[in-house]
Amino acid sequence: MALIEGIFEPGLVVTTVDWVLNWSRKRSIFPMTFGIACCAIEMIATGAARFDIDRFGSGAFRATPRQADLMIVAGTVTFKMAERLRRLWEQMAEPRYVIAMGACAISGGPYHVHGYHVVKGVDQVVPVDVYVPGCPPRPEALLEGIMRLQDKISTHTIAKR
Amino acid sequence: MTPSDIIAFLQQHHAESVVSAVADGPYPHALVKAEGLAAVAAFLKTQPRLRFDLLRCISAIDWPAKNNIELAYDVISTSLGHAFAIKVVVDRADPRVESVSTVWPAAEWHEREAFDLMGVEFLHHPDLRRILMPEDWPGHPLRKDYQDIVEYRGLKFNP
């Protein structure tokens, strides 16, 4: 840096395409309006004023998968729901991300042994980027999950590897 | 009317259908023959002194040792303020009973649930399909001897 330091006019921003793409992308992760059980209540709390998901640019809950970047699987996924969930995920435009929120979405949770109708982990249905444990996770935990997703997005590059 | 009055009244008008009755305790009810259920239900609903206009729920209880399934119909009267229940016992191997959805429209979905989870067939039901489980699900999950599935449409039950 020392060689080119201080040679440009003030006000000129120098960056990489990767950095600016990831910066904009990770600060506008629009989640899908999609809650399937009690974890959705915590997700709603995260979206409301007290916890304010908007601070992380993820406040715009989209009512259609076609406008959403992030699917927060907030709740118990049944075998009947799994198919619908997969279809919703397939309708999302890339890049798309999935957060498995709560014990049910991660592993079946309380239904792991006797849940005759529960999928034991949503990662069987869609690829999961971030797992947020808890039953249900507190809103802070979901915000932490979104921050970890932001970390993941900032490692992306448009260069061929 | 108190439970014992209701039972006496039922036995007076439908003596051939009422098998036994419990007037005391937390759950006063009358056990009714399956073939007499429709008539008793219509009687409970329309009799001016009973007027059981609201069916609160239908519970199906599986008794593998007794080899039967018990159905409990909880009814209350919103106008007269009394509550009662009638029970029906059906064969576990071939559970069939007349639908009461013509008497209480609320029974339609309750009966679909009992059909879905317990496998009770309700005769003359307008739309007897599964209500909670997928249409192609094998078996009835709340039976005591229900075996968990291995796989459903490519998803493993125990991955």
PDB file of C-alpha atoms in Angstrom:
ATOM      1  CA  MET A   1       0.000   0.000   0.000  1.00  0.00           C
ATOM      2  CA  ALA A   2       2.870   2.354   0.774  1.00  0.00           C
ATOM      3  CA  LEU A   3       3.737   2.954  -2.892  1.00  0.00           C
ATOM      4  CA  ILE A   4       0.297   4.287  -3.912  1.00  0.00           C
ATOM      5  CA  GLU A   5      -0.715   5.740  -0.578  1.00  0.00           C
ATOM      6  CA  GLY A   6      -1.820   9.363  -0.717  1.00  0.00           C
ATOM      7  CA  ILE A   7      -1.559   9.859  -4.494  1.00  0.00           C
ATOM      8  CA  PHE A   8      -5.301  10.076  -5.279  1.00  0.00           C
ATOM      9  CA  GLU A   9      -7.567  13.116  -4.809  1.00  0.00           C
ATOM     10  CA  PRO A  10      -9.666  13.144  -1.620  1.00  0.00           C
ATOM     11  CA  GLY A  11     -13.175  11.761  -2.269  1.00  0.00           C
ATOM     12  CA  LEU A  12     -12.095   9.057  -4.705  1.00  0.00           C
ATOM     13  CA  VAL A  13     -13.146   5.613  -3.476  1.00  0.00           C
ATOM     14  CA  VAL A  14     -10.965   2.704  -4.397  1.00  0.00           C
ATOM     15  CA  THR A  15     -12.307  -0.803  -3.936  1.00  0.00           C
ATOM     16  CA  THR A  16     -12.658  -4.200  -5.561  1.00  0.00           C
ATOM     17  CA  VAL A  17     -15.717  -5.404  -7.421  1.00  0.00           C
ATOM     18  CA  ASP A  18     -15.890  -8.391  -5.089  1.00  0.00           C
ATOM     19  CA  TRP A  19     -15.902  -6.212  -2.031  1.00  0.00           C
ATOM     20  CA  VAL A  20     -18.551  -3.790  -3.250  1.00  0.00           C
ATOM     21  CA  LEU A  21     -20.779  -6.609  -4.551  1.00  0.00           C
ATOM     22  CA  ASN A  22     -20.584  -8.508  -1.302  1.00  0.00           C
ATOM     23  CA  TRP A  23     -21.000  -5.335   0.734  1.00  0.00           C
ATOM     24  CA  SER A  24     -24.238  -4.460  -1.022  1.00  0.00           C
ATOM     25  CA  ARG A  25     -25.449  -8.037  -1.096  1.00  0.00           C
ATOM     26  CA  LYS A  26     -24.931  -8.811   2.553  1.00  0.00           C
ATOM     27  CA  ARG A  27     -26.621  -5.633   3.694  1.00  0.00           C
ATOM     28  CA  SER A  28     -29.808  -6.280   1.762  1.00  0.00           C
ATOM     29  CA  ILE A  29     -30.675  -9.902   2.521  1.00  0.00           C
ATOM     30  CA  PHE A  30     -34.439  -9.880   2.023  1.00  0.00           C
ATOM     31  CA  PRO A  31     -36.038 -12.756   3.910  1.00  0.00           C
ATOM     32  CA  MET A  32     -39.166 -14.497   2.747  1.00  0.00           C
ATOM     33  CA  THR A  33     -42.371 -14.050   4.746  1.00  0.00           C
ATOM     34  CA  PHE A  34     -42.437 -17.657   5.784  1.00  0.00           C
ATOM     35  CA  GLY A  35     -42.984 -19.000   9.268  1.00  0.00           C
ATOM     36  CA  ILE A  36     -44.206 -22.519   9.928  1.00  0.00           C
ATOM     37  CA  ALA A  37     -44.346 -22.844  13.718  1.00  0.00           C
ATOM     38  CA  CYS A  38     -43.646 -21.120  17.031  1.00  0.00           C
ATOM     39  CA  CYS A  39     -40.139 -20.020  15.967  1.00  0.00           C
ATOM     40  CA  ALA A  40     -41.921 -17.682  13.563  1.00  0.00           C
ATOM     41  CA  ILE A  41     -43.137 -15.703  16.585  1.00  0.00           C
ATOM     42  CA  GLU A  42     -39.500 -15.049  17.522  1.00  0.00           C
ATOM     43  CA  MET A  43     -38.790 -14.188  13.903  1.00  0.00           C
ATOM     44  CA  ILE A  44     -41.628 -11.632  14.028  1.00  0.00           C
ATOM     45  CA  ALA A  45     -40.169 -10.225  17.264  1.00  0.00           C
ATOM     46  CA  THR A  46     -36.821  -9.946  15.481  1.00  0.00           C
ATOM     47  CA  GLY A  47     -38.514  -7.959  12.769  1.00  0.00           C
ATOM     48  CA  ALA A  48     -40.285  -5.618  15.170  1.00  0.00           C
ATOM     49  CA  ALA A  49     -38.944  -2.447  16.786  1.00  0.00           C
ATOM     50  CA  ARG A  50     -37.340  -3.919  19.906  1.00  0.00           C
ATOM     51  CA  PHE A  51     -34.808  -6.071  18.078  1.00  0.00           C
ATOM     52  CA  ASP A  52     -35.079  -4.395  14.696  1.00  0.00           C
ATOM     53  CA  ILE A  53     -33.756  -6.659  11.969  1.00  0.00           C
ATOM     54  CA  ASP A  54     -33.691  -3.547   9.751  1.00  0.00           C
ATOM     55  CA  ARG A  55     -30.376  -2.558  11.337  1.00  0.00           C
ATOM     56  CA  PHE A  56     -28.861  -5.383   9.296  1.00  0.00           C
ATOM     57  CA  GLY A  57     -30.736  -4.564   6.109  1.00  0.00           C
ATOM     58  CA  SER A  58     -32.901  -7.662   6.390  1.00  0.00           C
ATOM     59  CA  GLY A  59     -36.138  -5.979   7.346  1.00  0.00           C
ATOM     60  CA  ALA A  60     -37.850  -6.214   3.993  1.00  0.00           C
ATOM     61  CA  PHE A  61     -39.788  -9.461   4.369  1.00  0.00           C
ATOM     62  CA  ARG A  62     -40.892 -10.303   0.853  1.00  0.00           C
ATOM     63  CA  ALA A  63     -44.239 -11.939   0.300  1.00  0.00           C
ATOM     64  CA  THR A  64     -42.996 -13.925  -2.665  1.00  0.00           C
ATOM     65  CA  PRO A  65     -40.048 -16.279  -3.001  1.00  0.00           C
ATOM     66  CA  ARG A  66     -39.116 -14.625  -6.301  1.00  0.00           C
ATOM     67  CA  GLN A  67     -38.061 -11.432  -4.519  1.00  0.00           C
ATOM     68  CA  ALA A  68     -36.475 -13.104  -1.497  1.00  0.00           C
ATOM     69  CA  ASP A  69     -32.814 -13.918  -0.886  1.00  0.00           C
ATOM     70  CA  LEU A  70     -33.176 -15.713   2.397  1.00  0.00           C
ATOM     71  CA  MET A  71     -35.496 -18.430   3.591  1.00  0.00           C
ATOM     72  CA  ILE A  72     -35.682 -18.585   7.376  1.00  0.00           C
ATOM     73  CA  VAL A  73     -37.089 -22.022   8.100  1.00  0.00           C
ATOM     74  CA  ALA A  74     -38.702 -21.007  11.376  1.00  0.00           C
ATOM     75  CA  GLY A  75     -40.387 -24.101  12.697  1.00  0.00           C
ATOM     76  CA  THR A  76     -41.238 -27.772  12.440  1.00  0.00           C
ATOM     77  CA  VAL A  77     -41.047 -29.170   8.940  1.00  0.00           C
ATOM     78  CA  THR A  78     -43.507 -32.001   8.379  1.00  0.00           C
ATOM     79  CA  PHE A  79     -43.268 -34.468   5.532  1.00  0.00           C
ATOM     80  CA  LYS A  80     -46.314 -32.815   4.013  1.00  0.00           C
ATOM     81  CA  MET A  81     -44.696 -29.379   4.244  1.00  0.00           C
ATOM     82  CA  ALA A  82     -41.296 -30.548   2.967  1.00  0.00           C
ATOM     83  CA  GLU A  83     -42.470 -30.695  -0.615  1.00  0.00           C
ATOM     84  CA  ARG A  84     -43.965 -27.193  -0.485  1.00  0.00           C
ATOM     85  CA  LEU A  85     -40.843 -25.880   1.220  1.00  0.00           C
ATOM     86  CA  ARG A  86     -38.641 -27.342  -1.499  1.00  0.00           C
ATOM     87  CA  ARG A  87     -40.836 -25.785  -4.177  1.00  0.00           C
ATOM     88  CA  LEU A  88     -40.636 -22.362  -2.522  1.00  0.00           C
ATOM     89  CA  TRP A  89     -36.862 -22.664  -2.321  1.00  0.00           C
ATOM     90  CA  GLU A  90     -36.698 -23.591  -5.993  1.00  0.00           C
ATOM     91  CA  GLN A  91     -38.667 -20.445  -6.860  1.00  0.00           C
ATOM     92  CA  MET A  92     -36.147 -18.186  -5.147  1.00  0.00           C
ATOM     93  CA  ALA A  93     -33.648 -16.388  -7.367  1.00  0.00           C
ATOM     94  CA  GLU A  94     -29.949 -17.035  -6.812  1.00  0.00           C
ATOM     95  CA  PRO A  95     -27.999 -16.241  -4.747  1.00  0.00           C
ATOM     96  CA  ARG A  96     -30.329 -17.745  -2.189  1.00  0.00           C
ATOM     97  CA  TYR A  97     -29.648 -18.634   1.406  1.00  0.00           C
ATOM     98  CA  VAL A  98     -31.335 -20.752   4.022  1.00  0.00           C
ATOM     99  CA  ILE A  99     -31.264 -20.353   7.798  1.00  0.00           C
ATOM    100  CA  ALA A 100     -32.508 -23.342   9.796  1.00  0.00           C
ATOM    101  CA  MET A 101     -33.998 -21.680  12.842  1.00  0.00           C
ATOM    102  CA  GLY A 102     -34.656 -23.698  15.977  1.00  0.00           C
ATOM    103  CA  ALA A 103     -34.306 -27.299  17.085  1.00  0.00           C
ATOM    104  CA  CYS A 104     -37.118 -28.605  14.857  1.00  0.00           C
ATOM    105  CA  ALA A 105     -35.664 -27.283  11.625  1.00  0.00           C
ATOM    106  CA  ILE A 106     -32.178 -28.483  12.593  1.00  0.00           C
ATOM    107  CA  SER A 107     -32.944 -32.028  13.726  1.00  0.00           C
ATOM    108  CA  GLY A 108     -36.632 -32.523  14.422  1.00  0.00           C
ATOM    109  CA  GLY A 109     -36.108 -31.204  17.958  1.00  0.00           C
ATOM    110  CA  PRO A 110     -38.738 -32.406  20.427  1.00  0.00           C
ATOM    111  CA  TYR A 111     -40.224 -34.556  17.652  1.00  0.00           C
ATOM    112  CA  HIS A 112     -36.980 -36.394  16.960  1.00  0.00           C
ATOM    113  CA  VAL A 113     -38.077 -39.687  18.538  1.00  0.00           C
ATOM    114  CA  HIS A 114     -41.879 -39.735  18.426  1.00  0.00           C
ATOM    115  CA  GLY A 115     -42.670 -37.319  15.628  1.00  0.00           C
ATOM    116  CA  TYR A 116     -44.311 -39.656  13.154  1.00  0.00           C
ATOM    117  CA  HIS A 117     -44.768 -36.801  10.679  1.00  0.00           C
ATOM    118  CA  VAL A 118     -41.658 -34.636  11.208  1.00  0.00           C
ATOM    119  CA  VAL A 119     -38.658 -34.399   8.888  1.00  0.00           C
ATOM    120  CA  LYS A 120     -35.547 -34.840  11.037  1.00  0.00           C
ATOM    121  CA  GLY A 121     -33.709 -31.795   9.804  1.00  0.00           C
ATOM    122  CA  VAL A 122     -34.585 -29.442   6.982  1.00  0.00           C
ATOM    123  CA  ASP A 123     -31.098 -29.978   5.523  1.00  0.00           C
ATOM    124  CA  GLN A 124     -32.555 -33.150   4.007  1.00  0.00           C
ATOM    125  CA  VAL A 125     -34.831 -30.966   1.905  1.00  0.00           C
ATOM    126  CA  VAL A 126     -32.840 -27.800   1.112  1.00  0.00           C
ATOM    127  CA  PRO A 127     -29.164 -26.885   1.611  1.00  0.00           C
ATOM    128  CA  VAL A 128     -28.761 -24.951   4.863  1.00  0.00           C
ATOM    129  CA  ASP A 129     -26.223 -22.143   5.259  1.00  0.00           C
ATOM    130  CA  VAL A 130     -26.616 -21.225   8.931  1.00  0.00           C
ATOM    131  CA  TYR A 131     -28.059 -23.233  11.806  1.00  0.00           C
ATOM    132  CA  VAL A 132     -29.533 -21.224  14.683  1.00  0.00           C
ATOM    133  CA  PRO A 133     -30.119 -23.517  17.668  1.00  0.00           C
ATOM    134  CA  GLY A 134     -32.690 -22.908  20.389  1.00  0.00           C
ATOM    135  CA  CYS A 135     -36.239 -23.869  21.190  1.00  0.00           C
ATOM    136  CA  PRO A 136     -37.117 -21.293  20.103  1.00  0.00           C
ATOM    137  CA  PRO A 137     -33.947 -19.208  19.595  1.00  0.00           C
ATOM    138  CA  ARG A 138     -34.094 -15.729  21.036  1.00  0.00           C
ATOM    139  CA  PRO A 139     -34.270 -12.871  18.529  1.00  0.00           C
ATOM    140  CA  GLU A 140     -30.642 -12.029  19.325  1.00  0.00           C
ATOM    141  CA  ALA A 141     -29.718 -15.543  18.223  1.00  0.00           C
ATOM    142  CA  LEU A 142     -31.477 -15.069  14.898  1.00  0.00           C
ATOM    143  CA  LEU A 143     -29.675 -11.743  14.432  1.00  0.00           C
ATOM    144  CA  GLU A 144     -26.411 -13.552  15.184  1.00  0.00           C
ATOM    145  CA  GLY A 145     -27.365 -16.091  12.529  1.00  0.00           C
ATOM    146  CA  ILE A 146     -27.906 -13.294  10.018  1.00  0.00           C
ATOM    147  CA  MET A 147     -24.513 -11.831  10.922  1.00  0.00           C
ATOM    148  CA  ARG A 148     -22.863 -15.210  10.363  1.00  0.00           C
ATOM    149  CA  LEU A 149     -24.624 -15.358   6.996  1.00  0.00           C
ATOM    150  CA  GLN A 150     -23.206 -11.905   6.221  1.00  0.00           C
ATOM    151  CA  ASP A 151     -19.740 -13.254   7.071  1.00  0.00           C
ATOM    152  CA  LYS A 152     -20.353 -16.104   4.670  1.00  0.00           C
ATOM    153  CA  ILE A 153     -21.462 -13.753   1.897  1.00  0.00           C
ATOM    154  CA  SER A 154     -18.371 -11.558   2.323  1.00  0.00           C
ATOM    155  CA  THR A 155     -16.176 -14.530   1.358  1.00  0.00           C
ATOM    156  CA  HIS A 156     -17.811 -14.829  -2.064  1.00  0.00           C
ATOM    157  CA  THR A 157     -15.869 -13.856  -5.147  1.00  0.00           C
ATOM    158  CA  ILE A 158     -16.765 -13.436  -8.796  1.00  0.00           C
ATOM    159  CA  ALA A 159     -13.361 -14.783  -9.833  1.00  0.00           C
ATOM    160  CA  LYS A 160     -13.103 -18.269 -11.312  1.00  0.00           C
ATOM    161  CA  ARG A 161     -11.405 -20.659  -8.951  1.00  0.00           C
TER     162      ARG A 161
ATOM    163  CA  MET B   1     -80.741 -30.347  33.263  1.00  0.00           C
ATOM    164  CA  THR B   2     -78.311 -32.314  35.395  1.00  0.00           C
ATOM    165  CA  PRO B   3     -76.459 -35.313  33.919  1.00  0.00           C
ATOM    166  CA  SER B   4     -78.723 -37.773  35.725  1.00  0.00           C
ATOM    167  CA  ASP B   5     -81.810 -36.003  34.331  1.00  0.00           C
ATOM    168  CA  ILE B   6     -80.340 -36.168  30.830  1.00  0.00           C
ATOM    169  CA  ILE B   7     -79.573 -39.868  31.237  1.00  0.00           C
ATOM    170  CA  ALA B   8     -83.073 -40.611  32.543  1.00  0.00           C
ATOM    171  CA  PHE B   9     -84.557 -38.649  29.664  1.00  0.00           C
ATOM    172  CA  LEU B  10     -82.384 -40.482  27.125  1.00  0.00           C
ATOM    173  CA  GLN B  11     -83.244 -43.882  28.581  1.00  0.00           C
ATOM    174  CA  GLN B  12     -86.911 -42.984  28.463  1.00  0.00           C
ATOM    175  CA  HIS B  13     -86.857 -42.132  24.752  1.00  0.00           C
ATOM    176  CA  HIS B  14     -84.001 -44.281  23.419  1.00  0.00           C
ATOM    177  CA  ALA B  15     -83.921 -47.237  25.793  1.00  0.00           C
ATOM    178  CA  GLU B  16     -82.931 -49.629  22.991  1.00  0.00           C
ATOM    179  CA  SER B  17     -79.800 -47.582  22.103  1.00  0.00           C
ATOM    180  CA  VAL B  18     -78.406 -46.665  25.530  1.00  0.00           C
ATOM    181  CA  VAL B  19     -76.156 -49.462  26.802  1.00  0.00           C
ATOM    182  CA  SER B  20     -74.963 -47.866  30.025  1.00  0.00           C
ATOM    183  CA  ALA B  21     -74.500 -44.431  31.547  1.00  0.00           C
ATOM    184  CA  VAL B  22     -72.342 -42.630  34.087  1.00  0.00           C
ATOM    185  CA  ALA B  23     -74.014 -39.717  35.878  1.00  0.00           C
ATOM    186  CA  ASP B  24     -71.373 -38.905  38.490  1.00  0.00           C
ATOM    187  CA  GLY B  25     -67.730 -37.987  38.320  1.00  0.00           C
ATOM    188  CA  PRO B  26     -65.866 -35.592  36.076  1.00  0.00           C
ATOM    189  CA  TYR B  27     -67.165 -37.010  32.805  1.00  0.00           C
ATOM    190  CA  PRO B  28     -70.877 -37.841  32.789  1.00  0.00           C
ATOM    191  CA  HIS B  29     -71.742 -39.709  29.629  1.00  0.00           C
ATOM    192  CA  ALA B  30     -73.888 -42.391  28.078  1.00  0.00           C
ATOM    193  CA  LEU B  31     -72.609 -45.351  26.106  1.00  0.00           C
ATOM    194  CA  VAL B  32     -74.702 -45.718  22.973  1.00  0.00           C
ATOM    195  CA  LYS B  33     -74.934 -48.569  20.469  1.00  0.00           C
ATOM    196  CA  ALA B  34     -73.229 -47.709  17.176  1.00  0.00           C
ATOM    197  CA  GLU B  35     -76.372 -48.389  15.132  1.00  0.00           C
ATOM    198  CA  GLY B  36     -78.397 -46.039  17.342  1.00  0.00           C
ATOM    199  CA  LEU B  37     -75.941 -43.150  17.253  1.00  0.00           C
ATOM    200  CA  ALA B  38     -77.563 -41.157  14.440  1.00  0.00           C
ATOM    201  CA  ALA B  39     -80.987 -41.255  16.093  1.00  0.00           C
ATOM    202  CA  VAL B  40     -79.586 -40.335  19.520  1.00  0.00           C
ATOM    203  CA  ALA B  41     -77.557 -37.474  18.034  1.00  0.00           C
ATOM    204  CA  ALA B  42     -80.588 -36.044  16.252  1.00  0.00           C
ATOM    205  CA  PHE B  43     -82.584 -36.405  19.454  1.00  0.00           C
ATOM    206  CA  LEU B  44     -79.946 -34.557  21.501  1.00  0.00           C
ATOM    207  CA  LYS B  45     -79.836 -31.740  18.968  1.00  0.00           C
ATOM    208  CA  THR B  46     -83.540 -31.217  18.347  1.00  0.00           C
ATOM    209  CA  GLN B  47     -85.279 -32.167  21.620  1.00  0.00           C
ATOM    210  CA  PRO B  48     -86.508 -28.831  23.075  1.00  0.00           C
ATOM    211  CA  ARG B  49     -85.487 -29.818  26.607  1.00  0.00           C
ATOM    212  CA  LEU B  50     -81.958 -30.836  25.566  1.00  0.00           C
ATOM    213  CA  ARG B  51     -81.026 -28.607  22.615  1.00  0.00           C
ATOM    214  CA  PHE B  52     -77.398 -29.754  22.382  1.00  0.00           C
ATOM    215  CA  ASP B  53     -76.578 -27.383  19.555  1.00  0.00           C
ATOM    216  CA  LEU B  54     -72.774 -27.447  19.771  1.00  0.00           C
ATOM    217  CA  LEU B  55     -70.533 -30.440  19.212  1.00  0.00           C
ATOM    218  CA  ARG B  56     -67.313 -29.546  20.994  1.00  0.00           C
ATOM    219  CA  CYS B  57     -65.171 -32.411  19.866  1.00  0.00           C
ATOM    220  CA  ILE B  58     -65.010 -36.020  18.829  1.00  0.00           C
ATOM    221  CA  SER B  59     -62.320 -38.027  20.597  1.00  0.00           C
ATOM    222  CA  ALA B  60     -61.227 -41.418  19.353  1.00  0.00           C
ATOM    223  CA  ILE B  61     -59.513 -43.686  21.876  1.00  0.00           C
ATOM    224  CA  ASP B  62     -57.645 -46.789  20.790  1.00  0.00           C
ATOM    225  CA  TRP B  63     -57.854 -49.815  23.094  1.00  0.00           C
ATOM    226  CA  PRO B  64     -55.721 -52.617  21.610  1.00  0.00           C
ATOM    227  CA  ALA B  65     -56.255 -54.875  24.663  1.00  0.00           C
ATOM    228  CA  LYS B  66     -60.033 -54.608  24.392  1.00  0.00           C
ATOM    229  CA  ASN B  67     -59.735 -54.703  20.591  1.00  0.00           C
ATOM    230  CA  ASN B  68     -61.976 -51.714  20.108  1.00  0.00           C
ATOM    231  CA  ILE B  69     -61.955 -48.010  19.408  1.00  0.00           C
ATOM    232  CA  GLU B  70     -64.015 -45.749  21.602  1.00  0.00           C
ATOM    233  CA  LEU B  71     -65.504 -42.554  20.214  1.00  0.00           C
ATOM    234  CA  ALA B  72     -66.569 -39.792  22.590  1.00  0.00           C
ATOM    235  CA  TYR B  73     -68.815 -36.986  21.365  1.00  0.00           C
ATOM    236  CA  ASP B  74     -68.764 -33.970  23.692  1.00  0.00           C
ATOM    237  CA  VAL B  75     -71.821 -31.794  23.313  1.00  0.00           C
ATOM    238  CA  ILE B  76     -73.013 -28.665  25.057  1.00  0.00           C
ATOM    239  CA  SER B  77     -76.149 -26.592  24.818  1.00  0.00           C
ATOM    240  CA  THR B  78     -75.370 -22.909  24.374  1.00  0.00           C
ATOM    241  CA  SER B  79     -78.995 -21.938  25.075  1.00  0.00           C
ATOM    242  CA  LEU B  80     -79.671 -24.169  28.088  1.00  0.00           C
ATOM    243  CA  GLY B  81     -76.136 -24.213  29.469  1.00  0.00           C
ATOM    244  CA  HIS B  82     -75.728 -27.918  30.139  1.00  0.00           C
ATOM    245  CA  ALA B  83     -73.119 -30.340  28.853  1.00  0.00           C
ATOM    246  CA  PHE B  84     -73.046 -34.062  28.189  1.00  0.00           C
ATOM    247  CA  ALA B  85     -71.176 -36.684  26.239  1.00  0.00           C
ATOM    248  CA  ILE B  86     -72.058 -39.823  24.366  1.00  0.00           C
ATOM    249  CA  LYS B  87     -69.695 -42.677  23.698  1.00  0.00           C
ATOM    250  CA  VAL B  88     -69.733 -45.313  20.987  1.00  0.00           C
ATOM    251  CA  VAL B  89     -67.571 -48.411  20.851  1.00  0.00           C
ATOM    252  CA  VAL B  90     -66.573 -49.802  17.466  1.00  0.00           C
ATOM    253  CA  ASP B  91     -64.611 -52.839  16.375  1.00  0.00           C
ATOM    254  CA  ARG B  92     -60.883 -52.127  16.033  1.00  0.00           C
ATOM    255  CA  ALA B  93     -60.427 -54.319  12.967  1.00  0.00           C
ATOM    256  CA  ASP B  94     -63.280 -52.729  11.047  1.00  0.00           C
ATOM    257  CA  PRO B  95     -64.270 -49.454  12.732  1.00  0.00           C
ATOM    258  CA  ARG B  96     -67.436 -48.130  11.145  1.00  0.00           C
ATOM    259  CA  VAL B  97     -69.994 -45.752  12.523  1.00  0.00           C
ATOM    260  CA  GLU B  98     -72.673 -43.514  11.099  1.00  0.00           C
ATOM    261  CA  SER B  99     -71.589 -39.902  10.522  1.00  0.00           C
ATOM    262  CA  VAL B 100     -73.271 -37.231  12.630  1.00  0.00           C
ATOM    263  CA  SER B 101     -72.261 -34.411  10.265  1.00  0.00           C
ATOM    264  CA  THR B 102     -75.881 -34.006   9.149  1.00  0.00           C
ATOM    265  CA  VAL B 103     -76.814 -33.278  12.774  1.00  0.00           C
ATOM    266  CA  TRP B 104     -73.814 -31.141  13.712  1.00  0.00           C
ATOM    267  CA  PRO B 105     -71.942 -29.700  10.709  1.00  0.00           C
ATOM    268  CA  ALA B 106     -68.890 -29.276  12.980  1.00  0.00           C
ATOM    269  CA  ALA B 107     -68.582 -33.052  13.024  1.00  0.00           C
ATOM    270  CA  GLU B 108     -67.440 -33.070   9.427  1.00  0.00           C
ATOM    271  CA  TRP B 109     -63.842 -32.078  10.139  1.00  0.00           C
ATOM    272  CA  HIS B 110     -63.698 -33.874  13.484  1.00  0.00           C
ATOM    273  CA  GLU B 111     -64.694 -37.067  11.724  1.00  0.00           C
ATOM    274  CA  ARG B 112     -62.122 -36.477   9.034  1.00  0.00           C
ATOM    275  CA  GLU B 113     -59.498 -36.156  11.765  1.00  0.00           C
ATOM    276  CA  ALA B 114     -60.631 -39.359  13.471  1.00  0.00           C
ATOM    277  CA  PHE B 115     -60.528 -41.081  10.092  1.00  0.00           C
ATOM    278  CA  ASP B 116     -57.068 -39.694   9.321  1.00  0.00           C
ATOM    279  CA  LEU B 117     -55.348 -40.500  12.608  1.00  0.00           C
ATOM    280  CA  MET B 118     -57.359 -43.490  13.868  1.00  0.00           C
ATOM    281  CA  GLY B 119     -58.826 -45.017  10.742  1.00  0.00           C
ATOM    282  CA  VAL B 120     -62.454 -44.858  11.801  1.00  0.00           C
ATOM    283  CA  GLU B 121     -64.759 -44.973   8.803  1.00  0.00           C
ATOM    284  CA  PHE B 122     -67.759 -42.682   9.039  1.00  0.00           C
ATOM    285  CA  LEU B 123     -70.613 -43.868   6.876  1.00  0.00           C
ATOM    286  CA  HIS B 124     -72.469 -41.300   4.752  1.00  0.00           C
ATOM    287  CA  HIS B 125     -69.858 -38.650   5.465  1.00  0.00           C
ATOM    288  CA  PRO B 126     -69.961 -36.013   2.672  1.00  0.00           C
ATOM    289  CA  ASP B 127     -66.180 -35.795   2.173  1.00  0.00           C
ATOM    290  CA  LEU B 128     -64.205 -38.419   4.064  1.00  0.00           C
ATOM    291  CA  ARG B 129     -60.584 -37.616   3.198  1.00  0.00           C
ATOM    292  CA  ARG B 130     -57.459 -37.244   5.292  1.00  0.00           C
ATOM    293  CA  ILE B 131     -57.330 -33.827   6.887  1.00  0.00           C
ATOM    294  CA  LEU B 132     -53.831 -33.574   8.411  1.00  0.00           C
ATOM    295  CA  MET B 133     -51.597 -36.232   6.897  1.00  0.00           C
ATOM    296  CA  PRO B 134     -50.721 -36.330   3.183  1.00  0.00           C
ATOM    297  CA  GLU B 135     -53.215 -38.185   0.998  1.00  0.00           C
ATOM    298  CA  ASP B 136     -50.780 -41.015   0.234  1.00  0.00           C
ATOM    299  CA  TRP B 137     -49.642 -41.580   3.822  1.00  0.00           C
ATOM    300  CA  PRO B 138     -49.626 -45.237   4.905  1.00  0.00           C
ATOM    301  CA  GLY B 139     -51.563 -46.158   8.040  1.00  0.00           C
ATOM    302  CA  HIS B 140     -53.188 -44.177  10.798  1.00  0.00           C
ATOM    303  CA  PRO B 141     -50.545 -42.638  13.100  1.00  0.00           C
ATOM    304  CA  LEU B 142     -52.409 -42.469  16.418  1.00  0.00           C
ATOM    305  CA  ARG B 143     -53.179 -46.183  16.540  1.00  0.00           C
ATOM    306  CA  LYS B 144     -51.219 -47.779  19.377  1.00  0.00           C
ATOM    307  CA  ASP B 145     -49.648 -50.350  17.068  1.00  0.00           C
ATOM    308  CA  TYR B 146     -48.659 -47.826  14.388  1.00  0.00           C
ATOM    309  CA  GLN B 147     -45.214 -48.434  12.906  1.00  0.00           C
ATOM    310  CA  ASP B 148     -43.177 -45.438  11.791  1.00  0.00           C
ATOM    311  CA  ILE B 149     -42.539 -45.185   8.088  1.00  0.00           C
ATOM    312  CA  VAL B 150     -39.044 -45.774   6.697  1.00  0.00           C
ATOM    313  CA  GLU B 151     -39.171 -43.235   3.902  1.00  0.00           C
ATOM    314  CA  TYR B 152     -41.639 -40.773   2.460  1.00  0.00           C
ATOM    315  CA  ARG B 153     -41.148 -39.530  -1.116  1.00  0.00           C
ATOM    316  CA  GLY B 154     -37.382 -39.881  -0.915  1.00  0.00           C
ATOM    317  CA  LEU B 155     -37.024 -38.411   2.571  1.00  0.00           C
ATOM    318  CA  LYS B 156     -35.626 -40.827   5.144  1.00  0.00           C
ATOM    319  CA  PHE B 157     -37.484 -41.027   8.452  1.00  0.00           C
ATOM    320  CA  ASN B 158     -34.252 -41.648  10.405  1.00  0.00           C
ATOM    321  CA  PRO B 159     -31.390 -40.129   8.420  1.00  0.00           C
TER     322      PRO B 159
END
